Amino acid sequence: MSQPRNVRKSETSKTGRIKDGGQVLSPRRWRKQKREMRVLAERNPAVVPVGAWVETGHEEQEHPAVRALLTEELLEETRRLKEESLRQFQEAVRRRVSEQARIHKQRQLQKSYKTVERECRVFQQSSVSAHRLTPPKSPFPSWPQGELAICSPSARRVTAQELKVASSDDANQYRHQLSKVMKQVRHRLAACQTVQEGEDLELPGGIWKVSPNRDVCERVPREPHPTSPDYRSTRVLWPREDPEEQTRQRRSQFLMYRRLVMDSEREQVKEHQRRKKHLRRIARIKAEKEQQREEEERRMERARQREESRRELAERERLILERLRLEEEEQEEEKRRARVKKSKETTRYVEALRAQIKEKLEQVKVELPPLCCCGESFWDSHPDTCANNCVFYNNPKGYAQALHSVLLSCELNEGGAEFGGFTRKIVRTLTHHS
């Protein structure tokens, strides 16, 4: 059966409010508890600790001696590493410097070789051109053209390969001779002996002299060239050159090589001397600057010492003056205390005498007139209580004299001998203390 909608709603609401073991809650209380449950549901769940990390300290501490030994070993290792790195750096610098010096020397030698080769090439070209223009005389008679049949192109031709081989042989011989001459000249210069005995005649202009006709070949009268086209091949096959001419040319070439090498050696020596002179100049400038620096340091040290002595003297004078001032202040204080003490003693003594005199005068019933207008009785006058325009103001001596005169007058008027002696004693005492 179908039931009404409001009846089902009321039943569901009743069943939804039953909590806590079937206890029925009111709607307000149920809504409040539901709101609290919603708030608690939005919070993060609590994390329960499952363990803890516990780290214990060192049970036994290292002894200070062991720790100091470890520190010393570490410092020694660090120092050793630093010394090793410094030694490696110094060796690397030494190698670089030696390599630079070797490269510089090699460049100079290459430059010298290039200069010598250039000069030799120029001389060779000039000699070849001169030889072509002025062929040397042949000591052999001229051969007829018909007798040179075996030397004709039909018999044998000079090939380009043979000419190339001959030129390569000449180049090798030239290099060998150049190296030999340079080695010989270098050995002679190293031994400080430029000319051997018996070789003075090899130098055209003498030792270290310049000759205008040095390394110049003598002119040979020109001969007409042969008309045969096989003349060059004939000369190659049978060179008919004068041995004396070859010896003279070799000698002049040797002298030229030696002169060039010696010039290059002289340039190197001059460069070395200039470098040494430059280094000496740098060392002299450094020594002068070091001397100036030392003199400046000595001057500054002397000025500092003078300033310190002057400061010490001023401090000593200040201390002496301060001590003198303190001594003077102490003396003044002593004098002031002595004066105060003396004045107090005098005041007490005078007051005591005044009291005794007053007592005596009262016993004898003697009335004395006032000494000044500052008081009504004789005893009202006093140097401390009188007015500032009074003659007895701060004048104990005048007060004592006036007192002495009054007491003498009283002594004369009364005529008492005993009282007069006592009065004179009082006046004498007052005068002495005043």
XYZ file of C-alpha atoms in Angstrom, residues 415-423:
9
model
C 96.296 99.985 90.746
C 96.243 96.317 91.532
C 99.682 94.770 91.160
C 98.491 91.222 90.869
C 95.817 92.133 88.422
C 98.236 94.301 86.425
C 100.710 91.454 86.051
C 97.960 89.141 84.943
C 96.707 91.760 82.447
